[in-house]
Amino acid sequence: MASHGSGALTIEEGGEVSNATGYLGYGSGSQGMITVTGGGSKWTNAEDLYVGYEGTGSLAVIDGGAVDVGRTLWASMGDLSGDGTITVGKGAVLDADLVFDAAHGNQQTLAFGTGGQLHLTIDGTESLGVGYKNAGTLTVAEGAAIDSSIGYLGYHAGSQGTATITGRGSRWTVSSGLRVGCGGSGTLTIEDGGEVSSSYGGILGLGPGSQGTVVITGGGSRWTNASALYVGYDGGSGTLTIEGGGEVSNTAGYLGRQSGSHGTTTVIGPGSRWTNAGELWVGYPGRGGIPSGTGSLTVADGGQVTADSLSIYYQSTVDLSVSGDDMLVLGTASTTGSVTNNGQINLHADAFLPAGTYRPISEYAGRTMTWSGSGSYSGVGGTWDQTAKTFTVMAPTAQDAGAAGPVVDGGRLVITDAISGRRVGVGFGDVPEGATFAAEPLGPAELAGLTGLLTAGEEVLAVWDFQTTLTGIPVLLSFEVDPQASGLAVWHFADETWSPCVPDFLVRSQAGVLSFTVTDFSAYAVTGVPEPATLILLAVGGLAGLGRRRA
């Protein structure tokens, strides 16, 4: 109905219309409206029904009218009106809040209009999703299991689809592909032992303007892909976070595939693992040194990534916050691992990491892998040996707050304020001869300017003022904060003004160390919402050392 202009159809007085697939508002800018009114009046769609495809659509079911959809309904609940009945036989992609739990199975009824009822059956053979043109949510909980062919979160431009799979035994099985951000914005959270499986892999951010975000958090939480995983594809942007013991597996992995795409993946925390049973591509090659897509991979705090091989392309990065050996393990029992680096590999060691020589990039079973490419390697807080392929971390130098001390290439400092006992860690890469560095608590007047910017419940968790002869050289700062605090943010004080800071590199360990790189030096603070017990301690006096003086 309405391929390019406007069209309307009324089915009334017991009339019936049947077709294969129905479209209300097919072409861009078109408008389609159908009214089904009166007892016995019926519209039968043997296959799918789209209420608004590229255009806009509305469906009114009134006074005993009925609509049947044999396969999948694609609609916003706000575009459905009336008090009649819509029956959907196999699947749905809706702007609605769908819940599958102990009380809500794969057959359920949703309300629309002025007493209308949408009888929905999800039988596993057709599409399932939320965020068709506007916003929708999907929750699988309490050990419930739901199946579909394709999964969609955020289908059209401007839409927002959010899914949460939570609790052990809760599962979403997709027999084809899962699309998180397919034109719109999609978010998938798998937590507390929930599971998702996709037989044909997954895509986070498919197409220009699309954004896909997936978080797998908690032991037993898994996303299993029987095919490739794309984080940012065909002009889209994707973000994948694996934390707290979560796991993701797939064949090949791609961060930023095709022109205009960007993919970001972070694997952090003990037991967190990304298994690629194939190649792992960070960025994608283009022509003339111009990348076809860009990517960034961060591995930290006991996380691990495995793959047959690793390829890093122009303008793409791999950041390793070194916490031990075997953070990147390449190769298999039958395939020699390889690294092709035409981008950047950056290694960081916070000041609280034990001294030693680490091998964060290793080959399966300890064999010798191949290394190639014209990309760069850098170390902050330690020294990368390009021949031995090891990262050496020296013992940190202890320094008092307010005292300026010398720094060396790859060196580290632990600066302690004697009054409060608070510490801050500092790590360096290559530094000029004779460079010095100092840190001390910030004065109360300057700190008051920050507290006035915070919202209810937020507190200043740590703040330090830095003085150095270094300019424009990346330095790794490591702030000790409440491990249970939420909503952490970094702030920078410059020209007597506080402003939010988004560092190029930022990781948070389970021990409560927030590390980030900076090149500008004055004061930095970390804010957040502390755990209630910690908040009491801060109020009693634990923050006394935060604001005492300024050089």
XYZ file of C-alpha atoms in Angstrom:
551
model
C 0.000 0.000 0.000
C 1.557 3.279 -1.216
C 4.753 2.449 -3.064
C 5.787 6.072 -3.591
C 2.831 8.329 -2.794
C -0.031 8.002 -0.334
C -2.666 5.308 -0.236
C -5.491 4.083 1.980
C -7.655 0.971 2.022
C -10.667 0.106 4.172
C -11.828 -3.474 4.670
C -15.326 -3.429 6.172
C -18.705 -5.153 6.522
C -17.225 -8.650 6.573
C -14.911 -8.081 3.615
C -11.676 -10.033 3.287
C -8.346 -9.312 1.610
C -5.459 -11.762 1.320
C -1.943 -11.479 -0.078
C 1.568 -12.831 0.406
C 3.525 -9.935 1.999
C 1.904 -6.651 2.979
C 3.637 -3.251 2.895
C 2.184 -0.041 4.314
C 4.430 2.788 3.116
C 6.838 0.887 0.901
C 8.987 3.588 -0.724
C 10.847 6.442 0.910
C 8.436 9.296 1.694
C 5.335 7.195 1.014
C 2.361 6.801 3.353
C 0.095 3.787 3.619
C -2.960 3.233 5.810
C -5.310 0.286 6.146
C -8.441 0.105 8.280
C -10.050 -3.244 9.045
C -13.427 -2.630 10.692
C -16.434 -4.688 11.688
C -17.067 -8.300 12.629
C -15.930 -10.745 9.950
C -13.683 -8.182 8.244
C -10.233 -9.662 7.834
C -6.864 -9.007 6.247
C -4.664 -12.084 5.789
C -0.933 -11.793 5.090
C 0.375 -15.272 4.326
C 3.958 -14.128 4.887
C 5.231 -10.851 6.421
C 3.528 -7.533 7.188
C 5.510 -4.265 7.269
C 3.716 -1.318 8.881
C 6.037 1.311 7.482
C 8.859 -0.033 5.324
C 10.947 2.787 3.848
C 7.964 5.107 4.278
C 5.347 5.422 7.038
C 2.362 3.220 7.700
C -0.584 2.856 10.048
C -2.950 -0.016 10.711
C -6.332 0.380 12.423
C -8.226 -2.751 13.503
C -11.661 -1.759 14.795
C -14.966 -3.190 16.009
C -14.207 -6.871 15.639
C -11.883 -6.586 12.643
C -8.954 -9.015 12.435
C -5.518 -9.181 10.843
C -3.468 -12.348 10.406
C 0.288 -12.427 9.744
C 1.626 -15.840 8.771
C 5.289 -15.149 9.402
C 6.739 -11.901 10.836
C 5.195 -8.568 11.848
C 7.451 -5.511 11.426
C 5.871 -2.549 13.201
C 5.851 0.151 15.842
C 3.144 -0.422 18.419
C 2.299 3.257 18.079
C 1.308 2.671 14.440
C -1.300 0.093 15.491
C -4.675 1.396 16.666
C -8.175 0.204 17.447
C -9.713 -2.537 19.568
C -9.476 -5.494 17.199
C -7.173 -8.495 16.979
C -3.835 -9.069 15.239
C -2.461 -12.612 15.179
C 1.184 -13.249 14.301
C 2.259 -16.819 13.647
C 6.048 -16.991 13.706
C 8.101 -13.860 14.461
C 8.145 -10.136 15.174
C 10.445 -7.112 14.937
C 8.686 -4.448 16.975
C 8.928 -1.186 18.808
C 7.721 -2.842 21.980
C 8.933 -4.266 25.274
C 9.162 -8.047 24.925
C 9.799 -10.246 27.968
C 10.502 -13.962 27.915
C 10.747 -15.421 31.423
C 9.048 -17.923 33.690
C 5.718 -16.136 33.240
C 6.014 -15.192 29.558
C 6.757 -17.918 27.030
C 6.997 -17.887 23.251
C 3.243 -17.255 23.034
C 2.014 -14.022 24.562
C -0.428 -11.181 24.068
C 0.474 -7.490 23.783
C -1.958 -4.606 24.049
C -2.308 -1.862 21.431
C -4.660 0.991 20.629
C -7.868 1.212 22.682
C -8.150 -2.388 23.785
C -6.657 -4.155 20.786
C -4.787 -7.412 21.267
C -1.692 -8.623 19.440
C -1.393 -12.399 19.800
C 2.256 -13.198 19.204
C 3.885 -16.582 18.632
C 7.668 -16.915 18.287
C 8.252 -20.403 16.871
C 11.984 -20.120 16.092
C 11.696 -20.158 12.303
C 11.432 -16.412 11.627
C 12.946 -13.088 12.699
C 12.866 -11.676 16.216
C 13.953 -8.224 17.261
C 13.194 -4.854 18.806
C 13.828 -1.315 17.652
C 12.105 -1.408 14.265
C 11.709 2.326 13.644
C 11.691 3.697 17.173
C 12.642 2.026 20.476
C 12.089 -1.404 21.932
C 13.487 -3.798 24.519
C 13.817 -7.562 24.690
C 14.538 -9.450 27.920
C 15.232 -13.154 28.367
C 15.436 -14.087 32.046
C 14.760 -16.709 34.725
C 16.085 -19.577 32.627
C 13.782 -18.930 29.673
C 14.882 -19.894 26.161
C 13.806 -18.294 22.888
C 14.710 -19.202 19.311
C 14.609 -17.238 16.058
C 16.073 -17.328 12.567
C 17.624 -13.822 12.405
C 17.903 -11.418 15.326
C 17.663 -7.634 14.895
C 18.353 -4.872 17.417
C 17.916 -1.397 15.894
C 16.630 -2.069 12.382
C 15.943 1.297 10.726
C 17.901 4.543 10.944
C 17.027 6.333 14.176
C 15.802 3.218 15.954
C 17.081 1.857 19.272
C 16.865 -1.821 20.110
C 18.062 -3.155 23.460
C 18.247 -6.806 24.517
C 19.298 -8.298 27.855
C 19.916 -12.016 28.332
C 20.332 -12.518 32.059
C 20.755 -15.443 34.431
C 21.941 -19.006 34.095
C 19.872 -21.034 31.657
C 18.519 -17.930 29.917
C 19.255 -18.309 26.230
C 18.594 -16.765 22.817
C 19.406 -19.100 19.927
C 19.626 -17.548 16.473
C 19.741 -20.092 13.653
C 21.010 -17.465 11.214
C 22.824 -14.172 11.936
C 22.455 -11.674 14.763
C 22.471 -7.990 13.751
C 23.105 -5.527 16.576
C 22.646 -2.083 15.032
C 21.337 -2.717 11.537
C 20.753 0.827 10.304
C 19.919 2.060 13.793
C 21.415 1.623 17.248
C 21.483 -1.761 18.951
C 22.652 -2.890 22.379
C 22.975 -6.467 23.615
C 23.937 -7.373 27.180
C 24.639 -10.978 28.153
C 25.095 -11.224 31.906
C 25.123 -13.490 34.945
C 25.436 -16.714 32.964
C 23.093 -15.853 30.095
C 23.897 -17.262 26.657
C 23.422 -16.314 23.003
C 24.325 -18.487 20.035
C 24.264 -17.593 16.339
C 24.836 -20.162 13.631
C 25.858 -17.593 11.015
C 27.824 -15.220 13.192
C 27.089 -11.673 14.223
C 27.469 -8.076 13.095
C 27.759 -5.070 15.409
C 26.987 -1.886 13.456
C 25.891 -2.764 9.912
C 25.786 0.112 7.448
C 26.504 3.858 7.560
C 25.216 5.553 10.694
C 24.531 2.314 12.531
C 25.945 1.555 15.973
C 26.135 -1.832 17.653
C 27.194 -2.430 21.250
C 27.569 -5.822 22.921
C 28.642 -6.441 26.530
C 29.303 -9.952 27.847
C 29.851 -9.818 31.594
C 30.132 -12.378 34.358
C 31.337 -15.956 34.585
C 29.322 -18.343 32.409
C 28.033 -15.549 30.148
C 28.705 -16.539 26.538
C 28.126 -15.522 22.948
C 28.887 -18.428 20.622
C 29.115 -17.780 16.876
C 29.488 -20.652 14.424
C 30.737 -18.215 11.780
C 32.587 -14.873 11.601
C 32.062 -11.931 13.934
C 32.130 -8.374 12.531
C 32.539 -5.443 14.917
C 31.774 -2.482 12.621
C 30.835 -3.460 9.058
C 30.107 -1.661 5.790
C 30.304 1.846 7.262
C 28.943 0.995 10.697
C 30.485 1.312 14.141
C 30.686 -1.527 16.651
C 31.831 -1.928 20.254
C 32.380 -5.296 21.922
C 33.242 -5.580 25.626
C 34.081 -8.900 27.277
C 34.548 -8.538 31.029
C 34.262 -10.263 34.370
C 34.832 -13.757 32.979
C 32.546 -13.458 29.947
C 33.367 -15.388 26.774
C 32.911 -14.904 23.024
C 33.804 -17.383 20.291
C 33.619 -17.259 16.494
C 35.586 -18.241 13.412
C 37.315 -15.188 11.909
C 37.066 -11.877 13.755
C 36.964 -8.433 12.102
C 37.248 -5.022 13.769
C 36.239 -2.437 11.151
C 35.456 -4.250 7.902
C 34.824 -2.187 4.738
C 35.069 1.540 4.090
C 34.028 3.907 6.868
C 33.704 1.175 9.480
C 35.262 1.189 12.926
C 35.326 -1.605 15.474
C 36.431 -1.508 19.106
C 36.886 -4.546 21.326
C 37.960 -4.687 24.974
C 38.723 -7.957 26.759
C 39.327 -7.302 30.443
C 39.374 -9.240 33.683
C 40.429 -12.741 34.757
C 38.646 -15.443 32.770
C 37.449 -13.030 30.080
C 38.202 -14.634 26.744
C 37.709 -14.007 23.029
C 38.360 -17.130 20.960
C 38.824 -16.674 17.213
C 38.999 -20.025 15.409
C 40.523 -18.255 12.422
C 42.182 -14.958 11.570
C 41.748 -11.800 13.629
C 41.770 -8.555 11.635
C 42.130 -5.195 13.392
C 41.211 -2.771 10.628
C 40.984 -3.804 7.012
C 43.281 -3.096 4.059
C 42.443 -0.511 1.437
C 44.397 1.105 -1.372
C 47.225 3.615 -1.350
C 47.710 3.409 2.400
C 44.097 4.408 3.065
C 42.366 1.835 5.287
C 39.088 0.297 4.227
C 38.129 0.095 7.898
C 39.790 0.817 11.246
C 39.826 -1.038 14.530
C 41.164 -1.022 18.070
C 41.687 -3.949 20.420
C 42.436 -3.651 24.142
C 43.364 -6.605 26.356
C 43.858 -6.025 30.082
C 43.802 -7.376 33.641
C 43.928 -11.107 32.879
C 41.819 -11.054 29.720
C 42.908 -13.231 26.806
C 42.448 -13.270 23.027
C 43.295 -16.272 20.854
C 43.405 -16.509 17.058
C 45.210 -18.330 14.265
C 46.849 -15.056 13.235
C 46.681 -11.326 13.959
C 46.681 -8.632 11.255
C 46.721 -4.944 12.206
C 46.200 -2.397 9.452
C 46.873 1.300 8.954
C 45.405 3.650 11.568
C 44.441 0.673 13.753
C 45.812 -0.241 17.171
C 46.263 -3.052 19.659
C 46.701 -1.922 23.281
C 47.927 -4.392 25.874
C 47.719 -3.375 29.525
C 50.247 -5.971 30.550
C 49.107 -8.190 33.415
C 51.055 -11.359 32.606
C 52.082 -13.671 29.789
C 49.875 -15.072 27.017
C 47.441 -12.184 26.642
C 47.422 -12.697 22.868
C 47.921 -16.345 21.903
C 48.294 -17.044 18.189
C 48.349 -20.283 16.217
C 46.866 -23.748 16.678
C 48.120 -27.292 17.033
C 48.478 -27.438 13.244
C 49.021 -23.778 12.261
C 51.974 -21.548 13.131
C 50.839 -18.244 14.568
C 51.703 -14.937 12.940
C 51.589 -11.199 13.572
C 51.321 -8.777 10.654
C 51.572 -5.297 12.130
C 51.031 -2.364 9.796
C 49.398 -0.293 12.529
C 50.390 0.117 16.172
C 50.958 -2.242 19.081
C 51.137 -0.368 22.387
C 52.147 -2.030 25.641
C 51.429 -0.464 29.034
C 52.429 -1.460 32.562
C 50.869 0.348 35.488
C 53.127 1.194 38.411
C 51.645 -1.556 40.590
C 52.503 -4.461 38.250
C 55.299 -6.647 39.705
C 58.671 -6.169 38.034
C 59.720 -8.841 35.570
C 60.040 -9.847 31.937
C 56.711 -10.643 30.291
C 55.710 -12.296 27.033
C 52.204 -10.901 26.459
C 52.117 -12.008 22.789
C 52.826 -15.721 22.465
C 52.423 -18.676 20.133
C 50.303 -21.727 20.785
C 52.337 -24.437 22.556
C 55.326 -22.075 22.796
C 56.459 -22.406 19.198
C 58.169 -19.662 17.214
C 55.689 -17.516 15.300
C 56.296 -15.224 12.340
C 56.366 -11.432 12.669
C 56.059 -8.995 9.771
C 54.815 -5.543 8.786
C 55.999 -1.953 8.950
C 53.946 -0.895 11.980
C 55.201 0.454 15.282
C 55.660 -0.959 18.784
C 55.725 1.232 21.875
C 56.032 0.664 25.600
C 54.959 2.811 28.547
C 55.968 1.663 32.015
C 58.323 -0.889 30.501
C 60.540 -1.650 27.509
C 59.615 -3.735 24.455
C 62.390 -5.913 23.027
C 61.642 -6.303 19.333
C 64.165 -9.118 18.967
C 63.142 -11.241 21.946
C 59.480 -10.156 21.698
C 59.360 -9.521 25.450
C 58.281 -6.615 27.656
C 60.565 -5.829 30.591
C 59.186 -3.963 33.588
C 61.552 -2.469 36.164
C 60.721 -2.071 39.836
C 59.024 1.290 40.466
C 60.784 4.103 42.286
C 59.107 5.265 45.502
C 58.703 9.038 45.701
C 57.117 11.431 48.191
C 54.285 13.706 47.127
C 55.541 17.183 46.306
C 59.089 16.038 45.523
C 60.373 16.236 41.951
C 62.323 13.153 40.944
C 64.156 12.051 37.795
C 62.519 9.723 35.268
C 64.074 7.211 32.894
C 63.027 5.395 29.729
C 60.447 2.741 30.565
C 60.540 3.701 34.239
C 57.770 3.861 36.820
C 57.032 5.867 39.957
C 54.773 5.246 42.938
C 54.117 8.619 44.568
C 52.693 8.587 48.107
C 51.131 11.397 50.113
C 52.407 10.925 53.676
C 49.365 12.521 55.342
C 46.546 10.633 53.616
C 48.493 7.535 52.559
C 47.077 7.891 49.057
C 49.173 6.732 46.126
C 49.328 7.410 42.413
C 51.320 5.403 39.894
C 53.141 6.872 36.898
C 54.684 5.056 33.921
C 56.951 6.418 31.194
C 58.034 5.480 27.695
C 60.968 7.150 25.976
C 61.804 10.375 27.812
C 64.471 13.065 27.268
C 67.539 13.045 29.480
C 67.163 15.053 32.680
C 63.349 14.939 32.768
C 61.653 15.228 36.164
C 58.173 14.478 37.492
C 56.219 15.354 40.636
C 52.694 14.984 41.998
C 50.794 16.259 45.023
C 47.206 16.654 46.240
C 45.239 19.535 44.781
C 44.206 22.620 46.734
C 40.640 22.854 48.145
C 39.707 25.934 46.122
C 40.405 24.214 42.811
C 38.746 20.997 44.003
C 35.579 22.898 44.908
C 35.224 23.897 41.282
C 34.953 20.221 40.330
C 32.550 19.145 43.058
C 30.166 21.830 41.879
C 29.941 20.105 38.482
C 28.968 16.677 39.822
C 25.466 15.248 39.971
C 23.748 13.746 43.006
C 25.569 10.680 44.295
C 28.836 11.419 42.496
C 32.019 11.971 44.463
C 35.636 12.827 43.753
C 37.376 9.470 44.219
C 40.954 10.576 43.554
C 42.697 13.760 42.445
C 46.342 14.675 41.875
C 48.194 17.698 40.593
C 51.193 16.909 38.359
C 54.286 18.948 37.530
C 56.869 17.803 34.986
C 59.391 18.966 32.437
C 57.855 16.559 29.902
C 55.769 18.009 27.075
C 53.708 16.090 24.553
C 54.995 12.673 25.675
C 52.448 9.993 26.700
C 52.560 9.143 30.403
C 50.473 6.438 32.074
C 48.722 7.600 35.254
C 47.295 4.953 37.600
C 44.757 6.138 40.179
C 43.654 3.919 43.066
C 39.859 4.135 43.371
C 37.019 2.186 44.982
C 36.803 -1.152 43.080
C 33.004 -1.137 43.457
C 32.460 2.455 42.332
C 30.358 2.973 39.222
C 30.104 5.671 36.575
C 33.800 6.542 36.611
C 34.871 9.659 34.714
C 38.211 11.410 34.222
C 38.485 15.200 34.556
C 41.308 17.571 33.613
C 42.047 20.900 35.312
C 43.669 23.438 32.990
C 43.473 27.232 32.748
C 41.610 27.263 36.085
C 38.773 25.204 34.555
C 37.645 21.595 34.970
C 36.564 19.721 31.843
C 35.784 16.073 31.025
C 38.755 14.125 29.680
C 38.517 11.169 27.265
C 41.964 9.529 27.204
C 43.167 7.574 24.184
C 43.875 4.634 26.481
C 41.929 3.820 29.644
C 41.503 0.562 31.581
C 40.209 -0.339 35.029
C 41.442 -3.389 36.908
C 39.381 -5.456 39.314
C 41.725 -4.297 42.074
C 40.470 -0.743 41.599
C 43.314 0.799 39.599
C 42.183 3.148 36.835
C 45.017 3.714 34.349
C 44.997 6.175 31.470
C 47.483 7.979 29.248
C 47.865 11.758 29.074
C 50.220 14.191 27.356
C 49.081 17.430 29.071
C 50.019 17.965 32.696
C 48.326 19.834 35.502
C 45.612 18.244 37.648
C 43.543 15.138 36.918
C 40.669 13.684 38.917
C 38.536 10.561 38.836
C 34.892 10.853 39.865
C 32.168 8.269 40.280
C 29.467 6.858 42.501
C 31.165 5.002 45.372
C 29.886 1.878 47.071
C 27.711 2.951 50.052
C 30.161 1.614 52.670
C 33.012 3.452 50.983
C 30.954 6.633 50.850
C 30.626 6.549 54.645
C 34.395 6.255 55.030
C 34.963 9.165 52.681
C 32.519 11.296 54.610
C 34.254 10.473 57.900
C 37.533 11.806 56.619
C 39.114 9.585 54.010
C 38.988 12.455 51.536
C 40.900 14.793 53.777
C 44.040 14.310 51.751
C 42.397 15.116 48.438
C 42.449 18.851 48.812
C 45.281 20.335 50.857
C 47.704 22.232 48.712
C 48.712 23.246 45.255
C 52.186 24.131 44.064
